[in-house]
Tab-separated table of C-alpha atoms in Angstrom:
chain	number	residue	atom	x	y	z
A	8	MET	CA	63.225	-9.713	-154.770
A	9	LYS	CA	62.816	-9.307	-150.026
A	10	GLU	CA	65.510	-8.636	-148.319
A	11	TYR	CA	65.304	-10.916	-145.126
A	12	LYS	CA	66.362	-9.322	-142.275
A	13	LEU	CA	67.884	-12.565	-140.697
A	14	PHE	CA	71.053	-12.488	-143.508
A	15	ALA	CA	71.889	-8.622	-143.131
A	16	PRO	CA	74.997	-8.280	-140.926
A	17	VAL	CA	74.177	-7.335	-137.454
A	18	LYS	CA	76.653	-5.847	-134.400
A	19	LEU	CA	77.211	-7.660	-131.527
A	20	GLY	CA	78.559	-5.310	-129.424
A	21	GLU	CA	81.716	-4.535	-131.437
A	22	ILE	CA	81.752	-7.433	-133.251
A	23	GLU	CA	80.681	-7.422	-137.024
A	24	LEU	CA	78.489	-10.421	-138.210
A	25	LYS	CA	77.272	-11.568	-141.528
A	26	ASN	CA	74.066	-12.488	-140.135
A	27	ARG	CA	71.596	-12.970	-138.053
A	28	ILE	CA	71.985	-16.866	-137.419
A	29	VAL	CA	73.562	-18.585	-134.722
A	30	MET	CA	74.859	-22.131	-134.575
A	31	SER	CA	74.264	-23.206	-131.132
A	32	PRO	CA	76.181	-25.299	-128.700
A	33	MET	CA	76.157	-29.260	-129.232
A	34	THR	CA	78.247	-31.538	-127.762
A	35	ARG	CA	79.811	-34.010	-130.295
A	36	SER	CA	82.596	-35.981	-128.013
A	37	ARG	CA	85.480	-35.794	-131.257
A	38	ALA	CA	87.717	-33.857	-128.101
A	39	ILE	CA	90.243	-37.223	-127.785
A	40	GLY	CA	92.250	-36.591	-124.498
A	41	ASN	CA	90.039	-33.670	-124.211
A	42	ILE	CA	92.110	-31.683	-126.549
A	43	PRO	CA	90.431	-29.564	-129.692
A	44	ASN	CA	91.607	-31.346	-132.815
A	45	LYS	CA	92.167	-30.917	-136.936
A	46	LEU	CA	89.160	-32.432	-137.275
A	47	MET	CA	87.009	-30.155	-134.817
A	48	ALA	CA	88.636	-27.080	-136.574
A	49	GLU	CA	87.420	-28.627	-139.968
A	50	PHE	CA	83.725	-28.777	-138.499
A	51	TYR	CA	83.253	-25.743	-137.615
A	52	LYS	CA	85.219	-24.414	-140.623
A	53	GLN	CA	82.258	-26.415	-142.606
A	54	ARG	CA	79.934	-24.210	-140.867
A	55	SER	CA	81.734	-20.844	-140.604
A	56	ASN	CA	78.771	-19.506	-142.784
A	57	ALA	CA	76.549	-18.787	-139.855
A	58	GLY	CA	76.733	-15.218	-138.480
A	59	LEU	CA	78.085	-16.571	-135.306
A	60	ILE	CA	79.267	-19.906	-134.185
A	61	ILE	CA	79.375	-20.988	-130.149
A	62	THR	CA	81.281	-23.746	-128.980
A	63	GLU	CA	80.280	-27.245	-127.885
A	64	GLY	CA	80.691	-27.028	-123.932
A	65	THR	CA	84.297	-26.591	-123.121
A	66	SER	CA	85.356	-27.322	-119.769
A	67	PRO	CA	87.040	-24.708	-117.581
A	68	SER	CA	88.907	-27.148	-115.187
A	69	PRO	CA	90.074	-31.413	-115.201
A	70	ASN	CA	86.919	-31.464	-112.463
A	71	GLY	CA	84.517	-30.310	-114.956
A	72	LEU	CA	85.107	-32.957	-117.577
A	73	GLY	CA	82.561	-34.806	-117.257
A	74	TYR	CA	81.420	-36.194	-120.501
A	75	SER	CA	83.531	-38.830	-122.172
A	76	ARG	CA	85.809	-36.561	-125.064
A	77	ILE	CA	84.930	-33.126	-123.922
A	78	PRO	CA	87.000	-30.800	-125.034
A	79	GLY	CA	88.966	-28.116	-122.198
A	80	CYS	CA	90.416	-24.728	-122.185
A	81	PHE	CA	92.611	-24.801	-119.025
A	82	SER	CA	95.970	-26.246	-120.620
A	83	ILE	CA	98.842	-25.323	-123.308
A	84	GLU	CA	97.724	-27.874	-125.782
A	85	GLN	CA	94.178	-26.837	-125.186
A	86	VAL	CA	94.656	-23.556	-126.149
A	87	GLU	CA	96.864	-24.553	-128.910
A	88	GLY	CA	94.266	-26.901	-130.304
A	89	TRP	CA	91.341	-24.415	-130.307
A	90	LYS	CA	93.700	-21.777	-132.112
A	91	LEU	CA	92.975	-24.417	-134.971
A	92	VAL	CA	89.821	-24.062	-135.262
A	93	THR	CA	89.416	-20.317	-134.521
A	94	THR	CA	91.740	-19.678	-137.179
A	95	ALA	CA	89.834	-21.902	-139.439
A	96	VAL	CA	86.601	-20.123	-138.622
A	97	HIS	CA	87.600	-16.851	-139.127
A	98	GLY	CA	89.736	-17.718	-142.416
A	99	GLU	CA	85.780	-18.553	-143.860
A	100	GLY	CA	84.981	-14.592	-142.551
A	101	GLY	CA	82.857	-16.043	-138.925
A	102	LYS	CA	82.743	-15.359	-136.185
A	103	ILE	CA	83.211	-17.701	-133.096
A	104	PHE	CA	82.488	-17.763	-129.414
A	105	LEU	CA	83.623	-20.594	-126.588
A	106	GLN	CA	80.861	-22.123	-124.779
A	107	LEU	CA	82.363	-22.663	-120.924
A	108	MET	CA	80.462	-25.460	-119.075
A	109	HIS	CA	81.412	-26.921	-116.142
A	110	THR	CA	79.694	-30.529	-115.643
A	111	GLY	CA	78.847	-30.580	-112.085
A	112	ARG	CA	77.003	-33.363	-111.366
A	113	ILE	CA	76.801	-34.607	-114.311
A	114	SER	CA	79.866	-36.298	-114.180
A	115	HIS	CA	81.419	-39.235	-113.593
A	116	THR	CA	84.999	-40.288	-112.602
A	117	LEU	CA	85.840	-42.821	-115.417
A	118	ASN	CA	85.437	-39.685	-117.679
A	119	LEU	CA	87.638	-37.536	-114.874
A	120	PRO	CA	91.513	-37.145	-115.573
A	121	GLU	CA	93.508	-38.429	-112.438
A	122	GLY	CA	93.261	-35.905	-109.181
A	123	ALA	CA	90.102	-34.520	-110.710
A	124	GLN	CA	86.734	-34.450	-108.822
A	125	ILE	CA	83.060	-34.416	-109.101
A	126	ILE	CA	81.619	-31.404	-107.294
A	127	ALA	CA	78.375	-29.646	-107.168
A	128	PRO	CA	76.479	-27.199	-105.328
A	129	SER	CA	75.092	-29.891	-103.143
A	130	ALA	CA	75.533	-33.635	-102.474
A	131	VAL	CA	72.205	-34.323	-104.499
A	132	LYS	CA	72.534	-37.568	-107.180
A	133	ALA	CA	70.860	-36.513	-110.328
A	134	LYS	CA	69.030	-39.520	-111.593
A	135	GLY	CA	69.656	-41.582	-114.638
A	136	GLN	CA	73.083	-42.590	-116.153
A	137	MET	CA	75.895	-41.052	-118.555
A	138	TRP	CA	78.167	-43.158	-120.909
A	139	THR	CA	81.989	-43.725	-120.208
A	140	ASP	CA	84.127	-44.973	-122.451
A	141	LEU	CA	86.199	-47.526	-120.362
A	142	ALA	CA	82.926	-49.280	-118.585
A	143	GLN	CA	79.847	-47.804	-120.920
A	144	MET	CA	76.451	-46.322	-119.039
A	145	GLN	CA	76.894	-46.330	-115.528
A	146	ASP	CA	74.814	-44.391	-112.983
A	147	PHE	CA	75.618	-41.089	-111.887
A	148	PRO	CA	77.844	-40.530	-108.703
A	149	VAL	CA	76.605	-38.073	-105.521
A	150	PRO	CA	79.175	-35.622	-105.908
A	151	LYS	CA	80.818	-33.648	-103.271
A	152	ALA	CA	79.110	-30.467	-102.164
A	153	MET	CA	81.472	-27.023	-103.205
A	154	ASP	CA	83.402	-25.755	-100.032
A	155	ASP	CA	84.215	-22.204	-99.824
A	156	ASP	CA	88.050	-23.407	-101.691
A	157	ASP	CA	85.638	-25.115	-104.035
A	158	LEU	CA	84.000	-22.234	-104.854
A	159	LEU	CA	86.466	-19.752	-104.715
A	160	LEU	CA	88.918	-22.137	-107.120
A	161	THR	CA	85.869	-22.302	-109.317
A	162	ILE	CA	85.163	-18.685	-109.829
A	163	THR	CA	89.195	-18.017	-110.782
A	164	GLU	CA	88.667	-21.436	-113.323
A	165	TYR	CA	85.861	-19.827	-114.973
A	166	ALA	CA	88.146	-16.459	-115.348
A	167	ALA	CA	91.220	-18.200	-116.489
A	168	ALA	CA	89.348	-20.282	-119.324
A	169	ALA	CA	87.645	-17.496	-120.416
A	170	LYS	CA	91.383	-15.290	-120.826
A	171	HIS	CA	92.362	-18.486	-122.570
A	172	ALA	CA	90.051	-18.456	-124.956
A	173	ILE	CA	90.669	-14.954	-125.888
A	174	ASP	CA	94.485	-16.592	-126.333
A	175	ALA	CA	93.141	-18.748	-128.459
A	176	GLY	CA	91.641	-16.488	-131.091
A	177	PHE	CA	87.898	-16.765	-129.720
A	178	ASP	CA	85.449	-13.322	-130.137
A	179	GLY	CA	83.810	-13.939	-127.061
A	180	ALA	CA	83.190	-16.788	-124.348
A	181	ASN	CA	79.608	-17.925	-123.189
A	182	GLY	CA	78.670	-19.838	-119.749
A	183	TYR	CA	76.796	-22.550	-118.525
A	184	LEU	CA	77.147	-26.169	-113.416
A	185	LEU	CA	75.279	-22.705	-112.856
A	186	GLU	CA	72.086	-23.971	-113.833
A	187	GLN	CA	72.681	-26.297	-111.110
A	188	PHE	CA	72.958	-23.661	-108.346
A	189	ILE	CA	69.653	-21.881	-109.823
A	190	SER	CA	67.607	-25.036	-109.100
A	191	PRO	CA	66.163	-25.947	-105.243
A	192	VAL	CA	65.967	-29.233	-106.693
A	193	SER	CA	69.825	-29.671	-107.169
A	194	ASN	CA	71.056	-26.937	-105.078
A	195	ILE	CA	69.703	-27.287	-100.730
A	196	ARG	CA	72.473	-24.828	-99.303
A	197	THR	CA	72.094	-23.183	-96.789
A	198	ASP	CA	74.801	-20.683	-96.724
A	199	LYS	CA	75.030	-17.556	-98.616
A	200	TYR	CA	74.323	-19.093	-102.389
A	201	GLY	CA	70.892	-21.306	-101.478
A	202	GLY	CA	67.532	-21.130	-100.495
A	203	ASN	CA	65.854	-17.564	-101.453
A	204	ILE	CA	65.962	-16.761	-105.685
A	205	GLU	CA	68.636	-14.150	-105.081
A	206	ASN	CA	71.045	-16.547	-102.871
A	207	ARG	CA	71.170	-19.330	-105.577
A	208	CYS	CA	71.332	-16.715	-108.176
A	209	ARG	CA	74.231	-15.070	-106.414
A	210	TYR	CA	77.130	-18.168	-108.028
A	211	VAL	CA	76.341	-17.490	-111.103
A	212	LEU	CA	76.483	-14.073	-111.033
A	213	GLU	CA	79.619	-13.872	-109.261
A	214	VAL	CA	81.043	-16.046	-111.827
A	215	VAL	CA	79.883	-14.123	-114.702
A	216	ALA	CA	81.666	-11.203	-112.951
A	217	ALA	CA	84.518	-12.755	-112.904
A	218	VAL	CA	84.617	-13.152	-116.356
A	219	ILE	CA	83.624	-9.900	-117.358
A	220	GLU	CA	86.897	-8.875	-115.524
A	221	SER	CA	89.016	-11.429	-117.089
A	222	ILE	CA	87.605	-10.294	-120.972
A	223	GLY	CA	85.083	-7.950	-120.462
A	224	ALA	CA	81.726	-7.564	-120.693
A	225	ASP	CA	81.454	-6.982	-124.587
A	226	LYS	CA	82.919	-10.234	-125.053
A	227	THR	CA	81.217	-12.185	-122.168
A	228	GLY	CA	76.983	-13.825	-123.198
A	229	ILE	CA	75.510	-15.974	-120.955
A	230	ARG	CA	72.980	-19.606	-122.367
A	231	LEU	CA	69.518	-19.937	-119.690
A	232	SER	CA	67.599	-22.914	-119.786
A	233	PRO	CA	64.064	-21.250	-118.406
A	234	TYR	CA	61.697	-24.689	-117.950
A	235	GLY	CA	64.788	-27.018	-119.037
A	236	VAL	CA	64.612	-30.666	-117.516
A	237	ALA	CA	67.606	-32.010	-118.949
A	238	SER	CA	70.104	-33.641	-116.683
A	239	ASP	CA	67.314	-34.318	-114.116
A	240	MET	CA	66.379	-30.820	-113.762
A	241	PRO	CA	63.026	-30.516	-112.796
A	242	HIS	CA	60.097	-27.760	-112.583
A	243	TYR	CA	60.285	-25.943	-109.560
A	244	PRO	CA	56.940	-22.770	-108.449
A	245	GLU	CA	59.524	-19.833	-108.732
A	246	ILE	CA	60.931	-20.792	-111.767
A	247	ASP	CA	59.602	-17.983	-113.721
A	248	ASP	CA	60.588	-14.943	-110.960
A	249	THR	CA	63.847	-16.569	-110.536
A	250	TYR	CA	64.428	-15.968	-114.495
A	251	THR	CA	63.163	-12.547	-114.564
A	252	TYR	CA	65.375	-11.753	-111.842
A	253	LEU	CA	68.553	-13.625	-113.764
A	254	ALA	CA	67.732	-11.229	-116.799
A	255	GLU	CA	67.535	-7.572	-114.855
A	256	GLU	CA	71.137	-8.858	-112.915
A	257	LEU	CA	72.535	-9.677	-116.171
A	258	ASN	CA	71.618	-6.660	-117.938
A	259	LYS	CA	73.054	-4.702	-114.846
A	260	LEU	CA	76.383	-6.543	-115.248
A	261	GLY	CA	75.928	-5.308	-119.419
A	262	ILE	CA	76.953	-8.639	-121.069
A	263	VAL	CA	76.989	-8.785	-124.973
A	264	TYR	CA	74.033	-11.421	-125.016
A	265	LEU	CA	71.604	-13.377	-123.596
A	266	HIS	CA	70.598	-17.058	-124.601
A	267	ILE	CA	67.540	-18.541	-124.570
A	268	VAL	CA	67.080	-22.066	-124.780
A	269	ASP	CA	63.291	-23.800	-125.385
A	270	HIS	CA	64.072	-27.775	-125.987
A	271	THR	CA	60.807	-28.164	-127.097
A	272	ALA	CA	60.786	-29.302	-130.029
A	273	MET	CA	63.233	-32.076	-128.830
A	274	GLY	CA	60.356	-33.456	-125.938
A	275	ALA	CA	61.322	-30.548	-122.723
A	276	PRO	CA	57.917	-29.504	-121.589
A	277	GLU	CA	57.322	-25.775	-123.304
A	278	VAL	CA	58.854	-22.544	-121.985
A	279	PRO	CA	55.372	-20.298	-122.009
A	280	LEU	CA	56.320	-17.218	-124.272
A	281	GLU	CA	55.492	-14.651	-121.470
A	282	ILE	CA	57.953	-16.172	-119.585
A	283	LYS	CA	60.515	-15.065	-122.891
A	284	LYS	CA	58.581	-12.022	-123.520
A	285	ILE	CA	59.382	-10.578	-119.913
A	286	MET	CA	63.272	-11.861	-120.212
A	287	ARG	CA	63.782	-10.207	-123.386
A	288	THR	CA	62.417	-7.080	-121.930
A	289	ARG	CA	64.175	-7.355	-118.787
A	290	PHE	CA	67.408	-7.887	-120.922
A	291	LYS	CA	68.360	-4.638	-122.750
A	292	ASN	CA	71.565	-6.113	-125.304
A	293	SER	CA	71.271	-9.021	-127.641
A	294	VAL	CA	68.387	-11.564	-127.260
A	295	ILE	CA	69.350	-14.950	-128.769
A	296	LEU	CA	66.642	-17.130	-129.371
A	297	SER	CA	66.368	-20.582	-130.305
A	298	GLY	CA	64.229	-23.891	-130.232
A	299	GLY	CA	62.805	-25.499	-133.658
A	300	TYR	CA	62.658	-22.777	-135.428
A	301	ASP	CA	62.664	-22.899	-139.179
A	302	PHE	CA	63.491	-20.254	-141.807
A	303	LYS	CA	59.637	-18.691	-141.604
A	304	ARG	CA	59.556	-18.378	-137.744
A	305	ALA	CA	63.137	-17.027	-137.683
A	306	GLU	CA	62.623	-14.090	-139.985
A	307	GLU	CA	59.561	-13.138	-137.749
A	308	ASP	CA	61.068	-13.259	-134.693
A	309	VAL	CA	63.612	-11.480	-135.615
A	310	GLU	CA	61.444	-8.595	-137.885
A	311	SER	CA	59.197	-8.302	-134.897
A	312	GLY	CA	62.588	-7.144	-132.994
A	313	PHE	CA	61.189	-10.368	-130.164
A	314	ALA	CA	64.707	-12.077	-131.053
A	315	ASP	CA	67.989	-9.786	-132.065
A	316	LEU	CA	69.609	-13.563	-133.250
A	317	ILE	CA	68.293	-17.093	-133.986
A	318	ALA	CA	70.444	-20.107	-132.981
A	319	PHE	CA	69.836	-23.563	-134.923
A	320	GLY	CA	71.077	-26.478	-133.043
A	321	ARG	CA	70.882	-30.034	-135.000
A	322	PRO	CA	70.310	-28.286	-138.764
A	323	PHE	CA	73.859	-27.467	-138.584
A	324	ILE	CA	74.526	-31.272	-138.210
A	325	ASN	CA	73.319	-32.757	-141.534
A	326	ASN	CA	73.348	-29.342	-143.411
A	327	PRO	CA	77.039	-27.629	-142.953
A	328	ASP	CA	75.812	-25.141	-145.402
A	329	LEU	CA	72.273	-24.285	-143.903
A	330	VAL	CA	72.675	-20.701	-144.040
A	331	THR	CA	72.949	-21.149	-147.860
A	332	ARG	CA	70.222	-23.900	-148.296
A	333	MET	CA	67.632	-20.923	-146.328
A	334	GLU	CA	68.625	-17.860	-148.190
A	335	LYS	CA	68.477	-19.611	-151.399
A	336	LYS	CA	65.358	-21.418	-150.266
A	337	LEU	CA	67.461	-24.948	-150.980
A	338	PRO	CA	65.797	-28.411	-149.239
A	339	LEU	CA	67.497	-29.103	-146.131
A	340	SER	CA	69.103	-32.713	-145.745
A	341	LYS	CA	66.784	-35.477	-143.751
A	342	ASP	CA	69.865	-37.854	-143.144
A	343	LEU	CA	71.140	-36.630	-139.545
A	344	LYS	CA	72.504	-40.219	-138.518
A	345	MET	CA	71.906	-39.517	-134.894
A	346	ASP	CA	74.045	-43.084	-133.577
A	347	LEU	CA	77.547	-41.143	-134.632
A	348	PHE	CA	76.591	-38.077	-132.526
A	349	TYR	CA	79.075	-38.531	-129.872
A	350	THR	CA	81.249	-41.044	-131.079
A	351	PRO	CA	84.939	-40.386	-132.140
A	352	GLY	CA	85.623	-40.025	-136.204
A	353	GLU	CA	84.535	-38.368	-139.045
A	354	LYS	CA	81.890	-40.146	-139.478
A	355	GLY	CA	78.338	-38.484	-139.123
A	356	TYR	CA	80.600	-35.195	-138.475
A	357	ILE	CA	83.007	-33.731	-141.060
A	358	ASP	CA	81.440	-35.941	-143.860
A	359	TYR	CA	78.089	-34.653	-144.597
A	360	PRO	CA	78.046	-33.105	-148.087
A	361	VAL	CA	76.573	-28.818	-149.060
A	362	TYR	CA	74.093	-29.052	-151.374
A	363	LYS	CA	74.367	-29.812	-154.959
A	364	LYS	CA	71.785	-29.633	-157.380
């Protein structure tokens, strides 16, 4: 019987993973009061057949809690809540990284706690609207352009949240506000953080360096979305050069992995194969690829060395036993309740069944 590389154990830095399948970060909006809970622990436990789980986007500060009911990792209560999750996942032999996500300008005051503010690289309003539990859909506001104090504080918050993640039992932390600095559309600063490619990437690299200082490079990863258009992030001419530069600089910092996201399967513009190959050659540690993969293409890209690990997103929602189904060539569930993606409660969250004959 053929042995597939996708299901073989692999080391991610110093961490031993039971297979090369990663569960992508997916916002599910179940953290009531922005605190992780038993419901979330059950959700991640059910999916611990993945070699590595990357959690939903988690804010490093009150300012970053832009979406309804997303978790944070900056208070004692949040750290204690996350301990429920990491204990559940480790109990099943899984490994789990915390996805740090400061929402930046993709936010609304109705989603933020009292005293928090909407900050971003520049005072550039995003197009579109976002959901708020208090007033439903609302236009994005104009964010406050980050001043020197905001820049320093946010770096400190990322580093502190990463340390909190380790205290909560996570195997590492992975970060992304940061893409808003990279793009010349959302970043029109005229200081050392704006203008050319090096300046626009500077803040990202400073945050990564601070997280490394806090928890170590072997526990630090990053998720990048070249050609991503979500949250009003259109293309710009030097996009390939920007991400090539980032891959080179992140390689110098020695982080454990680079997660390259491709949302083509969800209707976003295609990410050219060439830029993925360039980033793969520039970054020497583990590379995670994602984007509409099935088992066949995942195995091919791992076997060829194009990727070290493959991340799956939505298939993990309605197939909690996704790895088992792929390994045993069982059919995948097509029953995906998209209307329940971001609603509170158990339905459409922990009630998807494992495969039964």
